[in-house]
Amino acid sequence: MKNKTRISLERFKNLKNQYRLVAEGIGVGILTGLLVSLFRMALEQAEALRSAVLLAVSDGSLTIISSLCMLFAAYVVAWLALRWMPLCGGSGIPQVKGELLGQMEQNWWQIIAAKFAGGVCAIGGGLSLGREGPSIQLGAMVGKGFSRLSGNLKTEEKLLMTCGAGAGLSGAFCAPLAGVVFALEELHKNFSTDVLVLTMAASVASDFVSSYIFGLSPVFALYVDGKLPLDRYWMVLALGLALGVLGVVYNWTTGKIQDLYGKIPYRFLRVLLPFLLVILLAAFYPQVLGSGHHLVGEIADGAFVVKALLLLLIVKFFFSIISFGSGVPGGIFLPLLVLGAIIGGLFALSAGSAAGYEELYLTNFVILGMAGYFSAIVRSPITGVILITEMSGDFKNFLPLAVVALTAYLTADLLGGQPIYDQLLHRMLAKGTDYGADDETRSHKVLLESDVYIGSRMDGEKIEKMLLPSGCLVVSVQREQKEIVPGGSTVLLGGDKLVLLCSQGDVPVVEAKLDNICRRLKQ
């Protein structure tokens, strides 16, 4: 163990090692781009098949029994994938966060197989789920597998998992910058330069692969006529407030639905429920089936009146939460973006006549709705702004996007709402289930980085006042391109970068401590 610790420190301090990791990050990005693109193509084929089946049933060329048999086959695959590998369930982002914190241990190749098959059948079968969460988990497992096969150390493995996760989002939506920022803002919650460079290399490589396969067109082909006038920004603020409240409602409802699912004793019944709803909705309201990607363009084109949008919002809201709550493989990004687009369109049409502009800025508010709702639910406003900009191909609305994202974020935070992925991770860990992180895994030594923020509690204080857990050491202090060998009497300054050595099992406690004393301003 001491030998591995020494090697880990030497590699960390070796500048050439950084270039090796960048090269490995590019390799992870290329492999993730290929896997995620294959996953995306499989989903498109599955959704096309679902549409063809619905059309064939409606014109009588296919019997209802045959279509139900196909749906049952999709249900069986999704259920078996979840039964074989429970950690493939849901979006997969909480599992990635849990492993980065040392609280979970996933079998990389089993997760890839189960997530791919289960996700294609669940989303293709009509459940209101998205491809982004699975893509992020698939990418993280590619990074982990690459690291294991390369014989990397645990610290390097976590970096490559982060690279793969960012590359997964980049490949899923052709959004490389969003992939980078998501890894920093949501997974690490720390803007580390090393993580930034490595994840950017992986995300750009993944986006190149995805763009080569699917083309350079943005995911949402929306045409924005012009910038929103400054005298309409009061409406942006009003929309941000509404999205913040509705984001808290979404997260609260998600928790309650999961509580209700928890009372169903058998997994096959929990998975069966949303598939039964698919039958009902296919007969009476097929527009809400699947992720709903196509709905965004239709809303922006004015294809819905106010009452139709209100009905769509209610049905899509509950169907999305019921689909996700069942635990089958599938994400919430796309469904929540669709819900945000519906809310933005509903707001624009409802307030349009009163404001005197009718439908002139409908597309603008559809885009704003997606960014604001994402910010309120995920609580990652920078990722939301960049993601929607890249997905829509619109660079005219940075200012209103920033305003609506910030307003929605602050509103949700003031209401005490918990970020959705933190909420989901806490629920998973609260069950007390053994997620594979045994004593040997928890004892592995890993390196952590943390900036000392100007104005934080440790700005101007000695290292000995950090009161870190037993066995956790500050092994390096980097200040203005110079390295200081630290001791207990070393005084830290704002802008310093710390390198700490601790056991993997202590990572959550150490990270919480660092958040409190180094990454938060003194009150």
PDB file of C-alpha atoms in Angstrom, residues 225-466:
ATOM      1  CA  ASP A 225     -35.773  35.388 -35.125  1.00  0.00           C
ATOM      2  CA  GLY A 226     -33.938  37.834 -32.886  1.00  0.00           C
ATOM      3  CA  LYS A 227     -32.861  38.856 -29.431  1.00  0.00           C
ATOM      4  CA  LEU A 228     -35.392  39.430 -26.702  1.00  0.00           C
ATOM      5  CA  PRO A 229     -35.785  43.214 -26.136  1.00  0.00           C
ATOM      6  CA  LEU A 230     -34.586  44.542 -22.783  1.00  0.00           C
ATOM      7  CA  ASP A 231     -38.069  45.825 -21.951  1.00  0.00           C
ATOM      8  CA  ARG A 232     -39.252  42.176 -21.894  1.00  0.00           C
ATOM      9  CA  TYR A 233     -36.761  41.054 -19.251  1.00  0.00           C
ATOM     10  CA  TRP A 234     -39.328  41.413 -16.516  1.00  0.00           C
ATOM     11  CA  MET A 235     -40.961  38.424 -18.191  1.00  0.00           C
ATOM     12  CA  VAL A 236     -37.694  36.507 -18.045  1.00  0.00           C
ATOM     13  CA  LEU A 237     -37.561  37.117 -14.298  1.00  0.00           C
ATOM     14  CA  ALA A 238     -41.189  36.066 -13.910  1.00  0.00           C
ATOM     15  CA  LEU A 239     -40.545  32.894 -15.908  1.00  0.00           C
ATOM     16  CA  GLY A 240     -37.456  32.144 -13.788  1.00  0.00           C
ATOM     17  CA  LEU A 241     -39.491  32.455 -10.579  1.00  0.00           C
ATOM     18  CA  ALA A 242     -42.169  30.113 -11.936  1.00  0.00           C
ATOM     19  CA  LEU A 243     -39.574  27.583 -13.114  1.00  0.00           C
ATOM     20  CA  GLY A 244     -37.839  27.653  -9.730  1.00  0.00           C
ATOM     21  CA  VAL A 245     -41.089  26.808  -7.946  1.00  0.00           C
ATOM     22  CA  LEU A 246     -42.020  24.121 -10.470  1.00  0.00           C
ATOM     23  CA  GLY A 247     -38.522  22.644 -10.243  1.00  0.00           C
ATOM     24  CA  VAL A 248     -38.941  22.145  -6.503  1.00  0.00           C
ATOM     25  CA  VAL A 249     -42.342  20.570  -7.171  1.00  0.00           C
ATOM     26  CA  TYR A 250     -40.730  18.194  -9.684  1.00  0.00           C
ATOM     27  CA  ASN A 251     -38.051  17.040  -7.241  1.00  0.00           C
ATOM     28  CA  TRP A 252     -40.541  16.687  -4.384  1.00  0.00           C
ATOM     29  CA  THR A 253     -42.964  14.702  -6.550  1.00  0.00           C
ATOM     30  CA  THR A 254     -40.131  12.465  -7.746  1.00  0.00           C
ATOM     31  CA  GLY A 255     -39.331  11.599  -4.136  1.00  0.00           C
ATOM     32  CA  LYS A 256     -42.969  10.879  -3.293  1.00  0.00           C
ATOM     33  CA  ILE A 257     -43.432   8.645  -6.343  1.00  0.00           C
ATOM     34  CA  GLN A 258     -40.314   6.708  -5.390  1.00  0.00           C
ATOM     35  CA  ASP A 259     -41.722   6.299  -1.878  1.00  0.00           C
ATOM     36  CA  LEU A 260     -44.881   4.821  -3.359  1.00  0.00           C
ATOM     37  CA  TYR A 261     -42.868   2.502  -5.589  1.00  0.00           C
ATOM     38  CA  GLY A 262     -40.960   1.398  -2.481  1.00  0.00           C
ATOM     39  CA  LYS A 263     -44.183  -0.051  -1.098  1.00  0.00           C
ATOM     40  CA  ILE A 264     -44.468  -2.439  -4.056  1.00  0.00           C
ATOM     41  CA  PRO A 265     -42.616  -5.561  -2.854  1.00  0.00           C
ATOM     42  CA  TYR A 266     -41.602  -7.032  -6.215  1.00  0.00           C
ATOM     43  CA  ARG A 267     -39.316  -5.413  -8.780  1.00  0.00           C
ATOM     44  CA  PHE A 268     -41.112  -6.954 -11.759  1.00  0.00           C
ATOM     45  CA  LEU A 269     -44.332  -5.213 -10.675  1.00  0.00           C
ATOM     46  CA  ARG A 270     -42.561  -1.858 -10.287  1.00  0.00           C
ATOM     47  CA  VAL A 271     -41.129  -2.167 -13.787  1.00  0.00           C
ATOM     48  CA  LEU A 272     -44.457  -3.361 -15.180  1.00  0.00           C
ATOM     49  CA  LEU A 273     -46.444  -0.290 -14.088  1.00  0.00           C
ATOM     50  CA  PRO A 274     -45.044   2.262 -16.590  1.00  0.00           C
ATOM     51  CA  PHE A 275     -45.235  -0.291 -19.409  1.00  0.00           C
ATOM     52  CA  LEU A 276     -48.958  -0.716 -18.659  1.00  0.00           C
ATOM     53  CA  LEU A 277     -49.307   3.067 -18.874  1.00  0.00           C
ATOM     54  CA  VAL A 278     -47.666   2.917 -22.308  1.00  0.00           C
ATOM     55  CA  ILE A 279     -50.603   0.787 -23.509  1.00  0.00           C
ATOM     56  CA  LEU A 280     -53.125   3.301 -22.197  1.00  0.00           C
ATOM     57  CA  LEU A 281     -51.309   6.348 -23.553  1.00  0.00           C
ATOM     58  CA  ALA A 282     -50.639   4.699 -26.921  1.00  0.00           C
ATOM     59  CA  ALA A 283     -54.390   4.368 -27.331  1.00  0.00           C
ATOM     60  CA  PHE A 284     -55.409   7.854 -26.190  1.00  0.00           C
ATOM     61  CA  TYR A 285     -52.405  10.234 -26.078  1.00  0.00           C
ATOM     62  CA  PRO A 286     -49.358   8.864 -27.959  1.00  0.00           C
ATOM     63  CA  GLN A 287     -47.670  12.302 -28.134  1.00  0.00           C
ATOM     64  CA  VAL A 288     -46.235  11.832 -24.632  1.00  0.00           C
ATOM     65  CA  LEU A 289     -44.531   8.502 -25.332  1.00  0.00           C
ATOM     66  CA  GLY A 290     -40.744   8.361 -25.351  1.00  0.00           C
ATOM     67  CA  SER A 291     -38.414  11.204 -24.473  1.00  0.00           C
ATOM     68  CA  GLY A 292     -40.537  13.728 -26.409  1.00  0.00           C
ATOM     69  CA  HIS A 293     -37.615  15.223 -28.329  1.00  0.00           C
ATOM     70  CA  HIS A 294     -39.849  16.115 -31.296  1.00  0.00           C
ATOM     71  CA  LEU A 295     -42.234  18.115 -29.088  1.00  0.00           C
ATOM     72  CA  VAL A 296     -39.746  20.952 -28.580  1.00  0.00           C
ATOM     73  CA  GLY A 297     -39.768  21.961 -32.240  1.00  0.00           C
ATOM     74  CA  GLU A 298     -43.542  21.615 -32.477  1.00  0.00           C
ATOM     75  CA  ILE A 299     -44.068  23.870 -29.458  1.00  0.00           C
ATOM     76  CA  ALA A 300     -41.661  26.478 -30.851  1.00  0.00           C
ATOM     77  CA  ASP A 301     -43.541  26.391 -34.178  1.00  0.00           C
ATOM     78  CA  GLY A 302     -46.810  27.226 -32.406  1.00  0.00           C
ATOM     79  CA  ALA A 303     -48.458  23.837 -33.039  1.00  0.00           C
ATOM     80  CA  PHE A 304     -50.193  23.897 -29.623  1.00  0.00           C
ATOM     81  CA  VAL A 305     -52.737  26.243 -28.111  1.00  0.00           C
ATOM     82  CA  VAL A 306     -52.760  27.069 -24.392  1.00  0.00           C
ATOM     83  CA  LYS A 307     -55.205  24.316 -23.337  1.00  0.00           C
ATOM     84  CA  ALA A 308     -53.349  21.685 -25.356  1.00  0.00           C
ATOM     85  CA  LEU A 309     -50.035  22.729 -23.779  1.00  0.00           C
ATOM     86  CA  LEU A 310     -51.534  22.600 -20.299  1.00  0.00           C
ATOM     87  CA  LEU A 311     -52.824  19.061 -20.876  1.00  0.00           C
ATOM     88  CA  LEU A 312     -49.503  18.040 -22.382  1.00  0.00           C
ATOM     89  CA  LEU A 313     -47.641  19.458 -19.370  1.00  0.00           C
ATOM     90  CA  ILE A 314     -49.745  17.570 -16.825  1.00  0.00           C
ATOM     91  CA  VAL A 315     -49.662  14.206 -18.605  1.00  0.00           C
ATOM     92  CA  LYS A 316     -45.981  14.420 -19.562  1.00  0.00           C
ATOM     93  CA  PHE A 317     -45.027  15.525 -16.039  1.00  0.00           C
ATOM     94  CA  PHE A 318     -46.602  12.565 -14.287  1.00  0.00           C
ATOM     95  CA  PHE A 319     -45.710  10.006 -16.948  1.00  0.00           C
ATOM     96  CA  SER A 320     -42.050  11.096 -16.819  1.00  0.00           C
ATOM     97  CA  ILE A 321     -41.876  10.821 -13.044  1.00  0.00           C
ATOM     98  CA  ILE A 322     -43.702   7.476 -13.013  1.00  0.00           C
ATOM     99  CA  SER A 323     -41.376   6.144 -15.728  1.00  0.00           C
ATOM    100  CA  PHE A 324     -38.271   7.271 -13.870  1.00  0.00           C
ATOM    101  CA  GLY A 325     -39.534   6.188 -10.459  1.00  0.00           C
ATOM    102  CA  SER A 326     -39.844   2.579 -11.615  1.00  0.00           C
ATOM    103  CA  GLY A 327     -36.044   2.344 -11.618  1.00  0.00           C
ATOM    104  CA  VAL A 328     -35.594   1.141 -15.200  1.00  0.00           C
ATOM    105  CA  PRO A 329     -32.498   2.345 -17.089  1.00  0.00           C
ATOM    106  CA  GLY A 330     -33.157   5.833 -18.433  1.00  0.00           C
ATOM    107  CA  GLY A 331     -32.424   9.476 -17.710  1.00  0.00           C
ATOM    108  CA  ILE A 332     -34.399  12.603 -16.898  1.00  0.00           C
ATOM    109  CA  PHE A 333     -32.508  15.243 -18.911  1.00  0.00           C
ATOM    110  CA  LEU A 334     -34.539  15.108 -22.102  1.00  0.00           C
ATOM    111  CA  PRO A 335     -37.951  14.719 -20.431  1.00  0.00           C
ATOM    112  CA  LEU A 336     -37.259  17.635 -18.089  1.00  0.00           C
ATOM    113  CA  LEU A 337     -36.026  19.761 -21.001  1.00  0.00           C
ATOM    114  CA  VAL A 338     -39.257  18.951 -22.837  1.00  0.00           C
ATOM    115  CA  LEU A 339     -41.230  19.926 -19.738  1.00  0.00           C
ATOM    116  CA  GLY A 340     -39.255  23.173 -19.579  1.00  0.00           C
ATOM    117  CA  ALA A 341     -40.051  23.854 -23.236  1.00  0.00           C
ATOM    118  CA  ILE A 342     -43.752  23.250 -22.537  1.00  0.00           C
ATOM    119  CA  ILE A 343     -43.688  25.623 -19.561  1.00  0.00           C
ATOM    120  CA  GLY A 344     -41.832  28.253 -21.606  1.00  0.00           C
ATOM    121  CA  GLY A 345     -44.303  27.940 -24.467  1.00  0.00           C
ATOM    122  CA  LEU A 346     -47.261  28.027 -22.101  1.00  0.00           C
ATOM    123  CA  PHE A 347     -45.872  31.139 -20.422  1.00  0.00           C
ATOM    124  CA  ALA A 348     -45.250  32.868 -23.745  1.00  0.00           C
ATOM    125  CA  LEU A 349     -48.719  32.133 -25.124  1.00  0.00           C
ATOM    126  CA  SER A 350     -50.482  33.036 -21.867  1.00  0.00           C
ATOM    127  CA  ALA A 351     -48.598  36.276 -21.312  1.00  0.00           C
ATOM    128  CA  GLY A 352     -48.202  37.139 -24.976  1.00  0.00           C
ATOM    129  CA  SER A 353     -51.555  38.796 -25.495  1.00  0.00           C
ATOM    130  CA  ALA A 354     -51.212  40.763 -22.250  1.00  0.00           C
ATOM    131  CA  ALA A 355     -47.707  41.946 -23.181  1.00  0.00           C
ATOM    132  CA  GLY A 356     -48.741  42.805 -26.719  1.00  0.00           C
ATOM    133  CA  TYR A 357     -46.347  40.691 -28.739  1.00  0.00           C
ATOM    134  CA  GLU A 358     -48.490  37.593 -29.451  1.00  0.00           C
ATOM    135  CA  GLU A 359     -46.218  34.730 -30.623  1.00  0.00           C
ATOM    136  CA  LEU A 360     -43.261  36.804 -31.807  1.00  0.00           C
ATOM    137  CA  TYR A 361     -40.874  35.532 -29.111  1.00  0.00           C
ATOM    138  CA  LEU A 362     -42.353  32.072 -28.602  1.00  0.00           C
ATOM    139  CA  THR A 363     -39.138  30.241 -29.572  1.00  0.00           C
ATOM    140  CA  ASN A 364     -37.103  32.455 -27.246  1.00  0.00           C
ATOM    141  CA  PHE A 365     -39.255  31.476 -24.279  1.00  0.00           C
ATOM    142  CA  VAL A 366     -39.187  27.795 -25.233  1.00  0.00           C
ATOM    143  CA  ILE A 367     -35.378  27.927 -25.045  1.00  0.00           C
ATOM    144  CA  LEU A 368     -35.484  29.921 -21.796  1.00  0.00           C
ATOM    145  CA  GLY A 369     -37.904  27.416 -20.304  1.00  0.00           C
ATOM    146  CA  MET A 370     -35.535  24.522 -20.940  1.00  0.00           C
ATOM    147  CA  ALA A 371     -32.528  26.265 -19.378  1.00  0.00           C
ATOM    148  CA  GLY A 372     -34.449  27.553 -16.364  1.00  0.00           C
ATOM    149  CA  TYR A 373     -36.161  24.254 -15.572  1.00  0.00           C
ATOM    150  CA  PHE A 374     -32.858  22.379 -15.864  1.00  0.00           C
ATOM    151  CA  SER A 375     -31.215  24.883 -13.511  1.00  0.00           C
ATOM    152  CA  ALA A 376     -34.011  24.585 -10.953  1.00  0.00           C
ATOM    153  CA  ILE A 377     -34.056  20.772 -10.931  1.00  0.00           C
ATOM    154  CA  VAL A 378     -30.394  19.826 -11.404  1.00  0.00           C
ATOM    155  CA  ARG A 379     -29.076  23.000  -9.724  1.00  0.00           C
ATOM    156  CA  SER A 380     -26.301  23.437 -12.273  1.00  0.00           C
ATOM    157  CA  PRO A 381     -27.069  26.801 -13.921  1.00  0.00           C
ATOM    158  CA  ILE A 382     -23.848  27.133 -15.934  1.00  0.00           C
ATOM    159  CA  THR A 383     -24.293  23.679 -17.415  1.00  0.00           C
ATOM    160  CA  GLY A 384     -27.912  24.552 -18.227  1.00  0.00           C
ATOM    161  CA  VAL A 385     -27.004  27.724 -20.112  1.00  0.00           C
ATOM    162  CA  ILE A 386     -24.212  26.098 -22.127  1.00  0.00           C
ATOM    163  CA  LEU A 387     -26.149  22.883 -22.767  1.00  0.00           C
ATOM    164  CA  ILE A 388     -29.203  24.650 -24.176  1.00  0.00           C
ATOM    165  CA  THR A 389     -27.036  26.986 -26.243  1.00  0.00           C
ATOM    166  CA  GLU A 390     -25.215  24.052 -27.845  1.00  0.00           C
ATOM    167  CA  MET A 391     -28.350  21.928 -28.273  1.00  0.00           C
ATOM    168  CA  SER A 392     -30.352  24.729 -29.895  1.00  0.00           C
ATOM    169  CA  GLY A 393     -27.527  26.286 -31.899  1.00  0.00           C
ATOM    170  CA  ASP A 394     -28.707  29.725 -30.728  1.00  0.00           C
ATOM    171  CA  PHE A 395     -26.033  32.159 -29.515  1.00  0.00           C
ATOM    172  CA  LYS A 396     -28.285  35.203 -29.368  1.00  0.00           C
ATOM    173  CA  ASN A 397     -29.797  34.603 -25.951  1.00  0.00           C
ATOM    174  CA  PHE A 398     -26.866  34.267 -23.569  1.00  0.00           C
ATOM    175  CA  LEU A 399     -28.009  37.150 -21.379  1.00  0.00           C
ATOM    176  CA  PRO A 400     -31.653  36.078 -20.933  1.00  0.00           C
ATOM    177  CA  LEU A 401     -30.506  32.448 -20.535  1.00  0.00           C
ATOM    178  CA  ALA A 402     -28.191  33.516 -17.727  1.00  0.00           C
ATOM    179  CA  VAL A 403     -30.942  35.603 -16.111  1.00  0.00           C
ATOM    180  CA  VAL A 404     -33.572  32.847 -16.201  1.00  0.00           C
ATOM    181  CA  ALA A 405     -31.108  30.161 -15.041  1.00  0.00           C
ATOM    182  CA  LEU A 406     -29.880  32.275 -12.130  1.00  0.00           C
ATOM    183  CA  THR A 407     -33.415  33.283 -11.118  1.00  0.00           C
ATOM    184  CA  ALA A 408     -34.669  29.694 -11.235  1.00  0.00           C
ATOM    185  CA  TYR A 409     -31.620  28.473  -9.313  1.00  0.00           C
ATOM    186  CA  LEU A 410     -31.990  31.059  -6.533  1.00  0.00           C
ATOM    187  CA  THR A 411     -35.744  30.500  -6.274  1.00  0.00           C
ATOM    188  CA  ALA A 412     -35.333  26.744  -5.896  1.00  0.00           C
ATOM    189  CA  ASP A 413     -32.504  27.230  -3.404  1.00  0.00           C
ATOM    190  CA  LEU A 414     -34.525  29.678  -1.286  1.00  0.00           C
ATOM    191  CA  LEU A 415     -37.408  27.204  -1.199  1.00  0.00           C
ATOM    192  CA  GLY A 416     -35.046  24.583   0.230  1.00  0.00           C
ATOM    193  CA  GLY A 417     -35.253  22.189  -2.692  1.00  0.00           C
ATOM    194  CA  GLN A 418     -32.454  19.614  -2.981  1.00  0.00           C
ATOM    195  CA  PRO A 419     -30.634  19.089  -6.310  1.00  0.00           C
ATOM    196  CA  ILE A 420     -32.167  16.061  -8.001  1.00  0.00           C
ATOM    197  CA  TYR A 421     -28.993  13.964  -8.332  1.00  0.00           C
ATOM    198  CA  ASP A 422     -27.921  14.620  -4.740  1.00  0.00           C
ATOM    199  CA  GLN A 423     -31.436  13.680  -3.687  1.00  0.00           C
ATOM    200  CA  LEU A 424     -31.332  10.444  -5.663  1.00  0.00           C
ATOM    201  CA  LEU A 425     -27.861   9.513  -4.371  1.00  0.00           C
ATOM    202  CA  HIS A 426     -28.879  10.116  -0.759  1.00  0.00           C
ATOM    203  CA  ARG A 427     -31.958   7.941  -1.230  1.00  0.00           C
ATOM    204  CA  MET A 428     -29.848   5.122  -2.645  1.00  0.00           C
ATOM    205  CA  LEU A 429     -27.331   5.266   0.191  1.00  0.00           C
ATOM    206  CA  ALA A 430     -30.040   5.608   2.844  1.00  0.00           C
ATOM    207  CA  LYS A 431     -31.292   2.129   1.969  1.00  0.00           C
ATOM    208  CA  GLY A 432     -28.174   0.703   3.569  1.00  0.00           C
ATOM    209  CA  THR A 433     -27.559  -1.577   0.590  1.00  0.00           C
ATOM    210  CA  ASP A 434     -24.046  -2.827  -0.046  1.00  0.00           C
ATOM    211  CA  TYR A 435     -23.104  -1.324  -3.401  1.00  0.00           C
ATOM    212  CA  GLY A 436     -19.866  -3.231  -3.789  1.00  0.00           C
ATOM    213  CA  ALA A 437     -17.535  -0.816  -1.961  1.00  0.00           C
ATOM    214  CA  ASP A 438     -15.972  -3.391   0.398  1.00  0.00           C
ATOM    215  CA  ASP A 439     -13.364  -2.737   3.094  1.00  0.00           C
ATOM    216  CA  GLU A 440     -10.463  -3.344   0.714  1.00  0.00           C
ATOM    217  CA  THR A 441     -11.884  -0.869  -1.801  1.00  0.00           C
ATOM    218  CA  ARG A 442     -12.507   1.731   0.889  1.00  0.00           C
ATOM    219  CA  SER A 443      -8.918   1.399   2.131  1.00  0.00           C
ATOM    220  CA  HIS A 444      -7.383   2.360  -1.234  1.00  0.00           C
ATOM    221  CA  LYS A 445      -5.402   5.587  -1.031  1.00  0.00           C
ATOM    222  CA  VAL A 446      -6.523   8.362  -3.377  1.00  0.00           C
ATOM    223  CA  LEU A 447      -5.421  11.927  -4.012  1.00  0.00           C
ATOM    224  CA  LEU A 448      -7.861  14.825  -3.787  1.00  0.00           C
ATOM    225  CA  GLU A 449      -7.489  18.393  -4.956  1.00  0.00           C
ATOM    226  CA  SER A 450      -9.080  21.453  -3.451  1.00  0.00           C
ATOM    227  CA  ASP A 451      -8.718  25.167  -4.006  1.00  0.00           C
ATOM    228  CA  VAL A 452      -8.601  27.516  -1.039  1.00  0.00           C
ATOM    229  CA  TYR A 453     -11.113  30.225  -1.866  1.00  0.00           C
ATOM    230  CA  ILE A 454     -10.269  33.822  -1.070  1.00  0.00           C
ATOM    231  CA  GLY A 455     -12.311  34.704   2.015  1.00  0.00           C
ATOM    232  CA  SER A 456     -12.803  31.095   3.122  1.00  0.00           C
ATOM    233  CA  ARG A 457     -12.180  29.943   6.689  1.00  0.00           C
ATOM    234  CA  MET A 458      -8.711  28.592   5.813  1.00  0.00           C
ATOM    235  CA  ASP A 459      -7.593  31.753   4.012  1.00  0.00           C
ATOM    236  CA  GLY A 460      -4.755  32.961   6.282  1.00  0.00           C
ATOM    237  CA  GLU A 461      -4.973  29.999   8.672  1.00  0.00           C
ATOM    238  CA  LYS A 462      -2.485  27.238   9.508  1.00  0.00           C
ATOM    239  CA  ILE A 463      -2.983  23.738   8.099  1.00  0.00           C
ATOM    240  CA  GLU A 464      -3.226  22.317  11.619  1.00  0.00           C
ATOM    241  CA  LYS A 465      -6.514  24.184  12.061  1.00  0.00           C
ATOM    242  CA  MET A 466      -8.146  22.194   9.253  1.00  0.00           C
TER     243      MET A 466
END
